[in-house]
Short mmCIF file of C-alpha atoms and ligand atoms in Angstrom, two decimals:
data_model
loop_
_atom_site.label_atom_id
_atom_site.label_comp_id
_atom_site.label_asym_id
_atom_site.label_seq_id
_atom_site.Cartn_x
_atom_site.Cartn_y
_atom_site.Cartn_z
CA MET A 1 51.72 -32.12 -3.39
CA THR A 2 50.50 -31.65 -6.91
CA LEU A 3 46.95 -31.50 -7.59
CA LYS A 4 46.96 -31.59 -11.33
CA THR A 5 43.98 -29.73 -13.54
CA GLY A 6 43.03 -31.80 -16.10
CA ALA A 7 44.43 -29.70 -18.64
CA GLU A 8 47.62 -30.35 -17.51
CA TYR A 9 47.35 -33.88 -17.02
CA LEU A 10 46.52 -33.74 -20.51
CA GLU A 11 49.35 -31.61 -21.45
CA GLY A 12 51.71 -34.05 -19.63
CA LEU A 13 50.82 -36.97 -21.74
CA ARG A 14 51.88 -35.56 -25.10
CA ARG A 15 54.92 -36.13 -26.57
CA ARG A 16 55.53 -39.64 -24.44
CA VAL A 17 56.97 -42.63 -26.87
CA LEU A 18 54.67 -45.24 -26.24
CA ARG A 19 54.93 -48.46 -28.15
CA ALA A 20 50.77 -48.52 -29.11
CA TYR A 21 48.77 -50.25 -31.88
CA HIS A 22 45.44 -49.85 -33.51
CA LEU A 23 43.64 -50.42 -36.53
CA GLY A 24 46.86 -52.09 -38.23
CA GLU A 25 48.90 -48.87 -37.50
CA ARG A 26 51.47 -47.33 -34.52
CA LEU A 27 49.81 -44.70 -32.70
CA THR A 28 52.15 -41.43 -32.69
CA GLU A 29 50.08 -39.17 -29.97
CA PRO A 30 47.15 -40.95 -28.52
CA VAL A 31 45.74 -37.77 -27.02
CA GLU A 32 45.57 -36.00 -30.51
CA HIS A 33 43.67 -39.42 -31.86
CA PRO A 34 40.07 -39.49 -32.42
CA LEU A 35 39.21 -43.02 -30.67
CA ILE A 36 41.74 -42.30 -27.61
CA GLY A 37 41.22 -38.47 -27.29
CA PRO A 38 37.92 -39.14 -25.60
CA SER A 39 39.11 -41.70 -23.41
CA THR A 40 41.66 -39.36 -22.29
CA ARG A 41 39.07 -36.59 -21.54
CA ALA A 42 37.07 -39.15 -19.11
CA VAL A 43 40.37 -39.46 -16.95
CA ALA A 44 41.02 -35.68 -16.87
CA ALA A 45 37.82 -35.38 -15.58
CA THR A 46 38.92 -36.94 -12.46
CA TYR A 47 41.51 -34.31 -12.10
CA ASP A 48 39.04 -31.64 -12.75
CA LEU A 49 36.60 -32.42 -10.26
CA ALA A 50 39.49 -31.79 -7.36
CA HIS A 51 39.15 -28.04 -8.68
CA ASP A 52 35.52 -28.24 -8.58
CA SER A 53 33.97 -25.93 -6.52
CA ALA A 54 31.28 -28.37 -5.60
CA TYR A 55 32.80 -31.41 -5.27
CA ARG A 56 36.31 -30.55 -4.36
CA GLU A 57 35.72 -31.77 -0.99
CA LEU A 58 34.80 -35.24 -2.50
CA ALA A 59 37.62 -35.58 -4.89
CA ARG A 60 40.40 -34.40 -2.55
CA ALA A 61 41.39 -36.59 0.42
CA THR A 62 44.31 -35.73 3.39
CA ARG A 63 46.87 -38.21 4.33
CA PRO A 64 48.25 -39.00 7.93
CA ASP A 65 50.77 -36.23 7.45
CA GLY A 66 48.05 -33.53 6.62
CA ARG A 67 49.10 -33.27 3.13
CA VAL A 68 45.90 -32.68 0.57
CA ILE A 69 46.12 -35.36 -2.42
CA ASN A 70 43.70 -36.43 -4.87
CA ARG A 71 41.56 -38.90 -3.85
CA PHE A 72 42.16 -41.23 -6.80
CA THR A 73 45.98 -41.63 -4.86
CA HIS A 74 44.45 -42.03 -1.44
CA ILE A 75 44.55 -45.32 0.83
CA HIS A 76 41.43 -45.43 2.53
CA ARG A 77 41.73 -44.71 6.19
CA SER A 78 38.22 -44.94 7.33
CA THR A 79 34.75 -46.35 6.45
CA GLU A 80 33.81 -42.78 5.60
CA ASP A 81 36.82 -42.98 3.15
CA LEU A 82 35.12 -46.03 1.26
CA VAL A 83 31.80 -44.27 1.54
CA ALA A 84 33.11 -40.87 -0.43
CA LYS A 85 34.69 -43.25 -2.79
CA VAL A 86 31.50 -44.89 -3.88
CA ARG A 87 29.79 -41.60 -4.25
CA LEU A 88 32.74 -39.61 -6.27
CA LEU A 89 32.74 -42.58 -8.65
CA ARG A 90 28.91 -42.05 -9.11
CA VAL A 91 29.74 -38.38 -9.46
CA LEU A 92 31.80 -38.91 -12.73
CA GLY A 93 30.01 -41.72 -13.72
CA ARG A 94 26.99 -39.19 -14.12
CA ARG A 95 29.40 -36.56 -15.63
CA THR A 96 31.02 -38.61 -18.36
CA GLY A 97 28.74 -41.43 -19.12
CA VAL A 98 32.03 -44.01 -19.40
CA CYS A 99 34.58 -45.70 -17.56
CA PHE A 100 36.54 -42.93 -16.37
CA GLN A 101 39.71 -45.74 -15.92
CA ARG A 102 41.28 -44.33 -13.05
CA CYS A 103 39.59 -46.65 -10.09
CA VAL A 104 41.92 -50.00 -11.08
CA GLY A 105 45.13 -48.53 -10.13
CA TRP A 106 43.82 -47.04 -7.45
CA ASP A 107 42.39 -50.33 -6.16
CA ALA A 108 45.63 -52.09 -6.84
CA LEU A 109 47.66 -49.33 -4.66
CA ASN A 110 44.82 -50.48 -1.63
CA ALA A 111 45.02 -54.23 -1.99
CA LEU A 112 48.89 -53.95 -2.23
CA TYR A 113 49.39 -51.46 0.89
CA MET A 114 47.76 -53.90 3.25
CA THR A 115 48.73 -57.09 1.98
CA THR A 116 52.45 -55.87 1.39
CA TYR A 117 52.51 -54.64 5.21
CA GLU A 118 50.99 -58.52 6.48
CA MET A 119 53.34 -59.86 4.14
CA ASP A 120 56.60 -58.24 6.15
CA GLN A 121 55.14 -59.01 9.32
CA ASP A 122 54.89 -62.69 8.43
CA LEU A 123 58.01 -62.84 5.94
CA GLY A 124 60.36 -60.70 7.28
CA THR A 125 60.32 -58.73 3.61
CA THR A 126 60.40 -55.14 2.50
CA TYR A 127 57.92 -54.71 0.01
CA HIS A 128 55.51 -52.54 2.07
CA GLU A 129 58.36 -49.63 2.12
CA ARG A 130 58.99 -50.23 -1.25
CA LEU A 131 55.24 -49.81 -1.85
CA ARG A 132 55.40 -46.71 0.56
CA ARG A 133 57.76 -45.27 -1.78
CA PHE A 134 56.08 -45.74 -4.85
CA LEU A 135 52.76 -44.35 -3.41
CA ASP A 136 54.71 -40.97 -2.40
CA HIS A 137 55.75 -40.91 -6.25
CA VAL A 138 52.29 -41.65 -7.15
CA GLN A 139 50.55 -38.84 -4.89
CA GLU A 140 53.38 -36.42 -5.25
CA SER A 141 52.78 -35.99 -9.00
CA ASP A 142 49.45 -37.09 -8.82
CA LEU A 143 49.79 -39.87 -11.46
CA VAL A 144 46.96 -42.68 -13.06
CA CYS A 145 47.72 -46.06 -12.61
CA GLN A 146 46.62 -48.75 -14.74
CA GLY A 147 45.78 -52.23 -12.33
CA ALA A 148 47.19 -55.51 -14.72
CA MET A 149 45.63 -58.42 -13.35
CA THR A 150 43.93 -60.30 -15.85
CA ASP A 151 46.55 -63.04 -17.74
CA VAL A 152 45.29 -64.13 -21.21
CA LYS A 153 44.90 -67.50 -19.37
CA GLY A 154 44.87 -70.22 -22.58
CA ASP A 155 43.51 -73.51 -21.45
CA ARG A 156 41.01 -72.26 -18.87
CA GLY A 157 41.06 -76.17 -17.46
CA ALA A 158 44.72 -75.86 -16.84
CA ARG A 159 47.44 -74.40 -14.16
CA PRO A 160 49.62 -71.44 -15.44
CA GLY A 161 52.50 -73.96 -15.48
CA ASP A 162 50.71 -76.87 -17.28
CA GLN A 163 50.00 -74.85 -20.40
CA GLU A 164 51.34 -75.35 -23.85
CA ASP A 165 53.42 -71.94 -23.79
CA PRO A 166 54.06 -70.71 -20.28
CA ASP A 167 53.95 -67.49 -20.98
CA LEU A 168 49.95 -67.74 -20.80
CA TYR A 169 50.19 -66.22 -17.41
CA LEU A 170 52.48 -63.33 -16.92
CA ARG A 171 55.72 -64.87 -15.03
CA VAL A 172 59.54 -64.37 -13.66
CA VAL A 173 61.68 -65.40 -16.26
CA ARG A 174 65.19 -64.39 -14.85
CA LYS A 175 65.53 -62.74 -11.28
CA ARG A 176 68.89 -60.78 -10.30
CA ARG A 177 70.33 -59.43 -7.41
CA ASP A 178 68.96 -55.94 -8.63
CA HIS A 179 65.94 -56.50 -10.85
CA ILE A 180 63.81 -59.23 -12.43
CA VAL A 181 62.80 -59.58 -16.02
CA VAL A 182 58.98 -60.59 -16.93
CA ARG A 183 57.02 -62.03 -19.56
CA GLY A 184 53.42 -62.63 -20.83
CA ALA A 185 50.57 -60.10 -21.60
CA LYS A 186 47.61 -58.71 -19.76
CA ALA A 187 44.03 -58.90 -21.00
CA HIS A 188 41.29 -56.08 -20.79
CA GLN A 189 43.38 -53.27 -19.80
CA THR A 190 41.33 -50.09 -19.11
CA GLY A 191 42.82 -46.87 -19.87
CA ALA A 192 45.88 -48.23 -20.70
CA LEU A 193 47.30 -45.13 -22.95
CA CYS A 194 45.88 -42.68 -20.27
CA SER A 195 48.10 -44.37 -17.37
CA HIS A 196 51.54 -43.15 -16.39
CA GLU A 197 52.11 -46.30 -14.51
CA ILE A 198 51.14 -49.96 -14.85
CA ILE A 199 50.99 -52.06 -11.54
CA VAL A 200 51.16 -55.58 -12.12
CA MET A 201 49.22 -58.29 -9.61
CA PRO A 202 49.11 -62.28 -10.30
CA THR A 203 45.66 -63.26 -11.76
CA LEU A 204 44.64 -66.04 -9.43
CA ALA A 205 45.57 -67.95 -5.86
CA LEU A 206 48.79 -69.33 -6.65
CA ARG A 207 50.27 -72.94 -5.49
CA ASP A 208 53.81 -74.07 -4.38
CA GLY A 209 55.48 -74.64 -7.40
CA GLU A 210 54.09 -71.66 -9.07
CA GLU A 211 56.18 -69.06 -7.41
CA GLU A 212 57.84 -67.60 -11.05
CA TYR A 213 53.83 -66.79 -11.74
CA ALA A 214 53.43 -64.96 -8.02
CA VAL A 215 54.67 -61.44 -8.84
CA SER A 216 53.87 -57.93 -8.31
CA PHE A 217 55.41 -54.72 -9.43
CA ALA A 218 55.08 -51.17 -11.15
CA VAL A 219 56.55 -49.83 -14.14
CA PRO A 220 56.00 -46.51 -16.44
CA THR A 221 53.80 -47.07 -19.32
CA THR A 222 56.79 -46.17 -21.09
CA THR A 223 59.05 -49.17 -20.24
CA LYS A 224 61.16 -50.71 -23.07
CA GLY A 225 59.49 -54.18 -24.08
CA ILE A 226 56.07 -53.28 -23.30
CA THR A 227 53.81 -52.78 -26.41
CA PHE A 228 49.78 -52.08 -26.34
CA VAL A 229 47.52 -53.32 -28.82
CA ILE A 230 44.00 -51.73 -28.18
CA GLY A 231 40.81 -53.71 -29.06
CA ARG A 232 38.31 -52.40 -31.49
CA GLN A 233 34.93 -51.11 -29.96
CA ALA A 234 31.22 -50.88 -31.46
CA SER A 235 30.97 -47.91 -33.65
CA ASP A 236 34.65 -47.35 -33.55
CA TYR A 237 34.64 -45.98 -37.12
CA ARG A 238 32.17 -43.15 -35.90
CA CYS A 239 34.67 -41.26 -33.99
CA LEU A 240 36.89 -41.62 -37.07
CA TYR A 241 34.41 -41.21 -40.05
CA ASP A 242 31.09 -39.63 -38.82
CA PRO A 243 29.69 -36.04 -37.58
CA ALA A 244 29.86 -35.48 -33.67
CA VAL A 245 25.79 -36.14 -33.32
CA ASP A 246 26.13 -39.96 -34.37
CA ARG A 247 28.59 -41.17 -31.41
CA GLY A 248 25.53 -40.19 -28.85
CA ASN A 249 28.91 -38.98 -26.10
CA ALA A 250 31.14 -37.07 -28.64
CA GLU A 251 33.31 -36.05 -25.60
CA PHE A 252 33.79 -38.94 -23.55
CA GLY A 253 35.14 -42.86 -24.32
CA GLY A 254 36.77 -45.66 -23.14
CA HIS A 255 39.63 -48.09 -24.37
CA GLU A 256 41.02 -51.15 -23.69
CA ALA A 257 44.67 -52.82 -24.77
CA LEU A 258 46.04 -56.04 -24.64
CA THR A 259 49.24 -55.29 -22.65
CA ILE A 260 52.47 -57.39 -23.66
CA PHE A 261 55.66 -57.50 -21.57
CA ASP A 262 58.16 -58.69 -23.89
CA ASP A 263 61.29 -59.44 -21.31
CA VAL A 264 60.57 -56.16 -19.53
CA GLU A 265 63.22 -55.42 -16.64
CA VAL A 266 61.87 -54.29 -13.60
CA PRO A 267 64.02 -52.92 -11.07
CA MET A 268 63.72 -54.57 -7.19
CA GLU A 269 62.86 -51.51 -5.67
CA ARG A 270 59.52 -51.75 -7.86
CA VAL A 271 58.88 -55.01 -7.24
CA PHE A 272 56.22 -56.03 -4.65
CA MET A 273 55.81 -59.53 -4.46
CA CYS A 274 58.31 -62.12 -6.01
CA GLY A 275 57.41 -65.85 -5.29
CA GLU A 276 55.40 -65.95 -2.40
CA VAL A 277 52.46 -67.73 -3.32
CA ALA A 278 50.43 -68.00 -0.15
CA TRP A 279 50.21 -64.22 -0.39
CA SER A 280 48.80 -64.23 -4.28
CA GLY A 281 45.09 -64.83 -2.84
CA PRO A 282 44.91 -62.37 -0.33
CA LEU A 283 46.27 -59.91 -2.98
CA VAL A 284 43.61 -60.61 -6.04
CA GLU A 285 41.09 -61.21 -3.61
CA ARG A 286 41.08 -57.73 -2.20
CA PHE A 287 41.80 -55.79 -5.29
CA ALA A 288 38.73 -58.05 -6.83
CA GLY A 289 36.77 -56.57 -3.67
CA PHE A 290 37.72 -53.28 -4.01
CA HIS A 291 37.05 -53.16 -7.94
CA ARG A 292 33.75 -54.77 -7.07
CA GLN A 293 32.72 -51.96 -4.67
CA SER A 294 34.10 -49.49 -7.15
CA TYR A 295 31.08 -50.60 -9.61
CA GLY A 296 28.77 -49.69 -7.22
CA GLY A 297 29.50 -46.04 -7.67
CA CYS A 298 30.37 -45.73 -11.34
CA LYS A 299 27.94 -47.56 -13.06
CA ALA A 300 25.03 -46.27 -10.88
CA GLY A 301 26.39 -42.88 -12.13
CA MET A 302 25.97 -44.15 -16.16
CA GLY A 303 22.92 -45.53 -14.84
CA ASP A 304 21.66 -42.04 -13.78
CA VAL A 305 22.69 -40.86 -17.55
CA LEU A 306 20.56 -43.47 -18.88
CA ILE A 307 17.70 -43.00 -16.69
CA GLY A 308 17.73 -39.22 -17.61
CA ALA A 309 17.74 -40.03 -21.57
CA ALA A 310 14.87 -42.46 -21.42
CA ALA A 311 12.73 -40.42 -19.35
CA LEU A 312 13.49 -37.44 -22.02
CA ALA A 313 13.13 -40.22 -24.82
CA ALA A 314 9.49 -40.60 -23.73
CA GLU A 315 8.80 -37.10 -23.30
CA TYR A 316 9.97 -36.36 -26.77
CA ASN A 317 8.06 -38.81 -27.86
CA GLY A 318 4.99 -37.25 -26.59
CA VAL A 319 4.22 -39.96 -24.05
CA GLY A 320 6.27 -38.82 -20.91
CA GLY A 321 3.26 -38.69 -18.39
CA ALA A 322 1.59 -42.18 -19.60
CA SER A 323 1.65 -44.37 -16.66
CA HIS A 324 3.61 -47.69 -18.09
CA VAL A 325 6.47 -44.92 -18.50
CA ARG A 326 6.57 -43.99 -15.24
CA GLU A 327 6.32 -47.35 -14.01
CA LYS A 328 9.51 -48.11 -16.18
CA LEU A 329 11.33 -45.09 -14.96
CA VAL A 330 10.69 -46.18 -11.58
CA GLU A 331 11.55 -49.67 -12.25
CA MET A 332 15.23 -48.40 -13.37
CA ILE A 333 15.79 -46.12 -10.57
CA HIS A 334 14.69 -49.27 -8.16
CA LEU A 335 17.23 -51.03 -9.93
CA ASN A 336 20.21 -48.26 -9.91
CA GLU A 337 20.02 -47.48 -6.46
CA THR A 338 20.31 -51.70 -5.59
CA ILE A 339 23.48 -51.11 -7.29
CA PHE A 340 24.68 -47.84 -5.59
CA SER A 341 22.84 -49.32 -2.10
CA CYS A 342 25.38 -52.51 -2.44
CA GLY A 343 28.49 -50.27 -2.72
CA ILE A 344 27.53 -48.02 -0.16
CA ALA A 345 26.92 -51.11 2.30
CA CYS A 346 30.08 -52.85 1.94
CA SER A 347 31.92 -49.65 2.52
CA VAL A 348 30.09 -48.95 5.36
CA GLN A 349 30.40 -52.26 6.69
CA GLY A 350 34.57 -52.44 5.86
CA SER A 351 37.04 -52.88 8.37
CA ALA A 352 40.72 -52.07 9.21
CA THR A 353 43.68 -53.78 8.49
CA PRO A 354 46.64 -54.07 10.55
CA SER A 355 48.07 -51.80 8.16
CA GLY A 356 45.74 -49.45 9.58
CA ALA A 357 44.16 -49.35 5.71
CA TYR A 358 40.71 -50.00 5.44
CA LEU A 359 38.87 -53.01 3.59
CA ILE A 360 35.38 -53.65 2.49
CA ASP A 361 33.01 -56.19 3.56
CA GLN A 362 33.90 -59.03 0.94
CA LEU A 363 30.78 -60.82 1.01
CA LEU A 364 28.79 -57.43 0.41
CA ALA A 365 31.21 -55.96 -2.83
CA ASN A 366 30.88 -59.51 -4.16
CA VAL A 367 27.08 -58.95 -3.84
CA CYS A 368 27.16 -55.80 -5.32
CA LYS A 369 29.19 -56.61 -8.38
CA GLN A 370 26.79 -59.70 -8.85
CA ASN A 371 24.02 -57.40 -9.26
CA VAL A 372 25.99 -55.26 -11.79
CA THR A 373 26.18 -58.38 -13.94
CA ARG A 374 22.81 -58.32 -14.47
CA ILE A 375 21.04 -54.89 -13.69
CA PRO A 376 22.62 -52.75 -15.99
CA PHE A 377 21.12 -55.13 -18.82
CA GLU A 378 17.35 -54.92 -17.59
CA MET A 379 17.66 -51.46 -17.70
CA ALA A 380 19.38 -50.96 -21.05
CA ARG A 381 16.21 -53.03 -21.99
CA LEU A 382 13.84 -50.76 -20.38
CA ALA A 383 15.49 -47.58 -22.11
CA GLN A 384 15.35 -49.67 -25.55
CA ASP A 385 11.93 -49.85 -24.60
CA LEU A 386 11.03 -46.15 -23.70
CA ALA A 387 13.19 -44.94 -26.80
CA GLY A 388 11.39 -46.89 -29.28
CA GLY A 389 12.97 -48.80 -32.52
CA MET A 390 14.38 -45.14 -33.72
CA VAL A 391 17.39 -46.48 -31.63
CA CYS A 392 18.64 -48.93 -34.09
CA THR A 393 17.08 -47.45 -37.05
CA LEU A 394 17.70 -43.92 -36.95
CA PRO A 395 19.40 -42.40 -40.17
CA SER A 396 22.42 -40.97 -39.80
CA ALA A 397 23.77 -36.96 -39.48
CA ARG A 398 24.69 -37.22 -42.59
CA ASP A 399 21.37 -37.76 -44.30
CA PHE A 400 20.22 -35.41 -41.83
CA ASP A 401 22.62 -32.62 -43.21
CA ASN A 402 21.99 -33.59 -47.07
CA PRO A 403 19.50 -30.90 -48.53
CA GLU A 404 17.87 -33.48 -50.69
CA THR A 405 16.89 -35.99 -47.78
CA GLY A 406 17.36 -33.28 -44.45
CA PRO A 407 14.02 -31.28 -44.79
CA THR A 408 12.07 -34.82 -45.01
CA LEU A 409 13.91 -36.49 -42.42
CA ARG A 410 12.90 -33.38 -40.31
CA LYS A 411 9.09 -33.66 -41.64
CA TYR A 412 8.56 -37.16 -40.98
CA LEU A 413 10.71 -37.41 -37.76
CA LYS A 414 9.23 -34.99 -35.15
CA GLY A 415 8.34 -35.95 -32.23
CA ALA A 416 6.46 -34.48 -29.73
CA ARG A 417 4.79 -30.93 -30.35
CA GLY A 418 7.56 -28.16 -30.07
CA VAL A 419 10.14 -30.64 -29.64
CA PRO A 420 13.40 -29.98 -31.86
CA VAL A 421 13.56 -33.13 -34.23
CA ASP A 422 17.50 -32.85 -33.59
CA ASP A 423 16.84 -32.88 -30.01
CA ARG A 424 15.53 -36.18 -30.04
CA VAL A 425 18.02 -37.58 -32.68
CA ARG A 426 20.68 -36.57 -30.13
CA ILE A 427 18.68 -38.38 -27.17
CA THR A 428 18.41 -41.18 -29.03
CA ARG A 429 21.88 -41.68 -30.45
CA LEU A 430 23.17 -41.10 -26.59
CA ILE A 431 20.63 -44.10 -25.47
CA GLU A 432 22.45 -46.01 -28.51
CA ASN A 433 25.77 -45.53 -27.36
CA LEU A 434 24.90 -46.23 -23.87
CA THR A 435 23.21 -49.28 -24.79
CA LEU A 436 24.79 -50.83 -28.26
CA GLY A 437 27.50 -48.29 -29.23
CA ARG A 438 31.25 -47.55 -27.43
CA GLY A 439 29.66 -46.46 -24.24
CA ALA A 440 27.78 -50.01 -24.06
CA VAL A 441 31.10 -51.03 -23.84
CA GLY A 442 32.03 -49.98 -20.08
CA TYR A 443 28.09 -50.28 -19.18
CA LEU A 444 27.32 -53.61 -20.27
CA PRO A 445 30.11 -56.13 -21.18
CA GLU A 446 32.13 -54.51 -18.73
CA SER A 447 29.75 -54.79 -15.89
CA LEU A 448 29.22 -58.66 -16.82
CA HIS A 449 33.05 -59.51 -16.85
CA GLY A 450 35.01 -56.62 -15.69
CA ALA A 451 36.17 -57.04 -11.97
CA GLY A 452 35.77 -60.70 -12.37
CA SER A 453 33.16 -62.72 -14.29
CA PRO A 454 29.68 -63.84 -12.67
CA GLN A 455 30.94 -67.07 -11.12
CA ALA A 456 34.02 -65.43 -9.51
CA GLN A 457 31.87 -63.42 -7.34
CA ARG A 458 29.97 -66.67 -6.42
CA ILE A 459 32.93 -68.13 -5.43
CA VAL A 460 33.86 -65.58 -2.88
CA ILE A 461 30.39 -65.16 -1.76
CA ALA A 462 29.87 -69.21 -0.89
CA ARG A 463 33.55 -68.86 0.87
CA HIS A 464 32.56 -65.46 2.94
CA ALA A 465 28.83 -66.53 3.42
CA PRO A 466 28.48 -67.28 7.28
CA LEU A 467 26.25 -70.50 6.15
CA GLU A 468 26.97 -72.42 9.61
CA GLU A 469 25.09 -69.06 11.50
CA ARG A 470 22.29 -69.44 9.22
CA LYS A 471 22.05 -72.88 10.26
CA ARG A 472 22.37 -72.29 13.83
CA ALA A 473 19.43 -70.02 13.50
CA ALA A 474 16.89 -72.48 11.77
CA ARG A 475 18.16 -75.57 14.60
CA ALA A 476 17.05 -73.09 17.23
CA LEU A 477 13.74 -71.99 15.70
CA ALA A 478 13.31 -75.75 14.69
CA GLY A 479 13.78 -76.93 18.17
CA LEU A 480 16.83 -79.15 16.93
CA ARG A 481 19.32 -79.70 19.74
CA THR A 482 21.65 -81.86 18.52
CA PRO A 483 23.42 -80.65 15.06
CA SER A 484 22.96 -83.33 12.87
CA THR A 485 24.64 -84.31 9.44
CA ALA A 486 22.96 -85.50 6.42
CA GLN A 487 24.93 -88.33 4.79
CA GLY A 488 27.45 -87.39 2.28
CA GLN A 489 27.23 -84.21 3.47
CA ARG A 490 29.57 -81.58 5.01
CA ALA A 491 28.63 -79.82 8.24
CA GLU A 492 30.97 -77.17 7.87
CA PRO A 493 31.78 -74.94 4.40
CA ALA A 494 34.41 -76.16 2.53
CA ARG A 495 36.57 -73.07 2.96
CA GLY A 496 36.89 -70.57 5.96
CA THR A 497 34.46 -68.53 7.75
CA ARG A 498 33.68 -64.91 8.11
CA ALA A 499 32.00 -63.43 11.63
CA PRO A 500 27.99 -62.13 11.02
CA THR A 501 27.72 -59.44 8.44
CA ASP A 502 24.41 -58.27 10.45
CA GLY A 503 25.53 -58.15 14.11
CA SER A 504 23.83 -61.38 15.06
CA ALA A 505 26.21 -63.95 17.10
FE1 SF4 B 601 36.47 -47.22 -12.75
FE2 SF4 B 601 34.04 -48.51 -13.03
FE3 SF4 B 601 36.01 -47.83 -14.75
FE4 SF4 B 601 36.32 -49.48 -13.02
S1 SF4 B 601 34.92 -50.14 -14.97
S2 SF4 B 601 37.86 -48.21 -13.64
S3 SF4 B 601 34.91 -48.93 -11.72
S4 SF4 B 601 34.82 -46.39 -13.67
FE1 FE B 602 36.47 -51.64 -15.15
#
């Protein structure tokens, strides 16, 4: 098994022929591009960690056959594996301060592994064997996969087949004995150009009559018919034209693409679902659950950086010891550890599926992500509070470098005694990056919408919450012997129940 280094990964990305566009131009060598390069370096960090003496145990995993692989390609075999994942993502969030992009494909592999196994048991298909061969390829070559789930969706009030344009949800347009042809577009594709493979999944639970949309497959990023259009990000021009200081985090960044599939041919060998509408729901929910767990790690790691930056900003302003500053830092730590606790909790409460792969506790994973839709915003507010108004009024590095303005700026923008002005500038730019700039893309809107917008988690929470069990507990304590139902109310939850989460019966 290959355990690539970051340098080997970056070298392997060069000279690929991709059809990718940004700011009106076709990108020839994304690794060299000032906007994409920081993104590739963030992914490279996931490779380097597997060779870092302090973290190699965490960043590597062992397959059932004893072979050692990068953990980002591993199928979770225990709750310890699930916990290790969250810890790994926190380390990388803290090390890069951005979305390092490699978890989406990892989560897709895990969700597909257990779902294709159960599909085959149920339907007599052979999807799991195909998936295992693909997994071997990913593990053998230590590849990055992107998970492509979010369709562009058009009119959100209409089902896929009722759209004005049937391609607004990715679909199978032709099916032959040895291949299928697909058409559609997937939005918000994290790290698209940093990936070797794209794993496509349906975006929602489908119904009878919607078979053409129930499709899952994997294709190389370089496949004919695929076009990437990279989205704009806050402060993106700073990467193109400004000195590194003004970027706040000059080393690392992220990118997202609209990925367009224009009649792409997929060999049957790489198709993992094709028309089985009943299995689209479990696949979507499992993938989303895994990615909602992921946020308990990566966003806590980014939160660590923000807490450190806020503490330094207060020190550099000369108020590091003030009681209200300490209070705000304690609040940030409390909030950040709440996210992490949820990520750990849903992992510890995970359980084995019939395939042998482990699944997180869905209720707790969705509570994790629901917290992530709120907490980073409050932490960003507190960090800006501690950093002061300079976060949005600081002059550019060019003004500091200009002999006509630089000395005056250094005189008047001095903070605490003994702190160089340049240190104050750099830490202020980092807070700007994380709460307003390029880093905020991964820390704020992605926390809101990534792995599903807030309402998506609330639907799953409602479905998995053991409400009847809570009612029974209340009835028992209130001395109610006979269950009674208020008129016009349902006695049972609308869909599904689950085992108690707290060991109670
Ligand atoms: Fe990984 Fe977090 Fe980025 Fe998702 S948002 S790919 S979990 S780093
Ligand atoms: Fe994400």
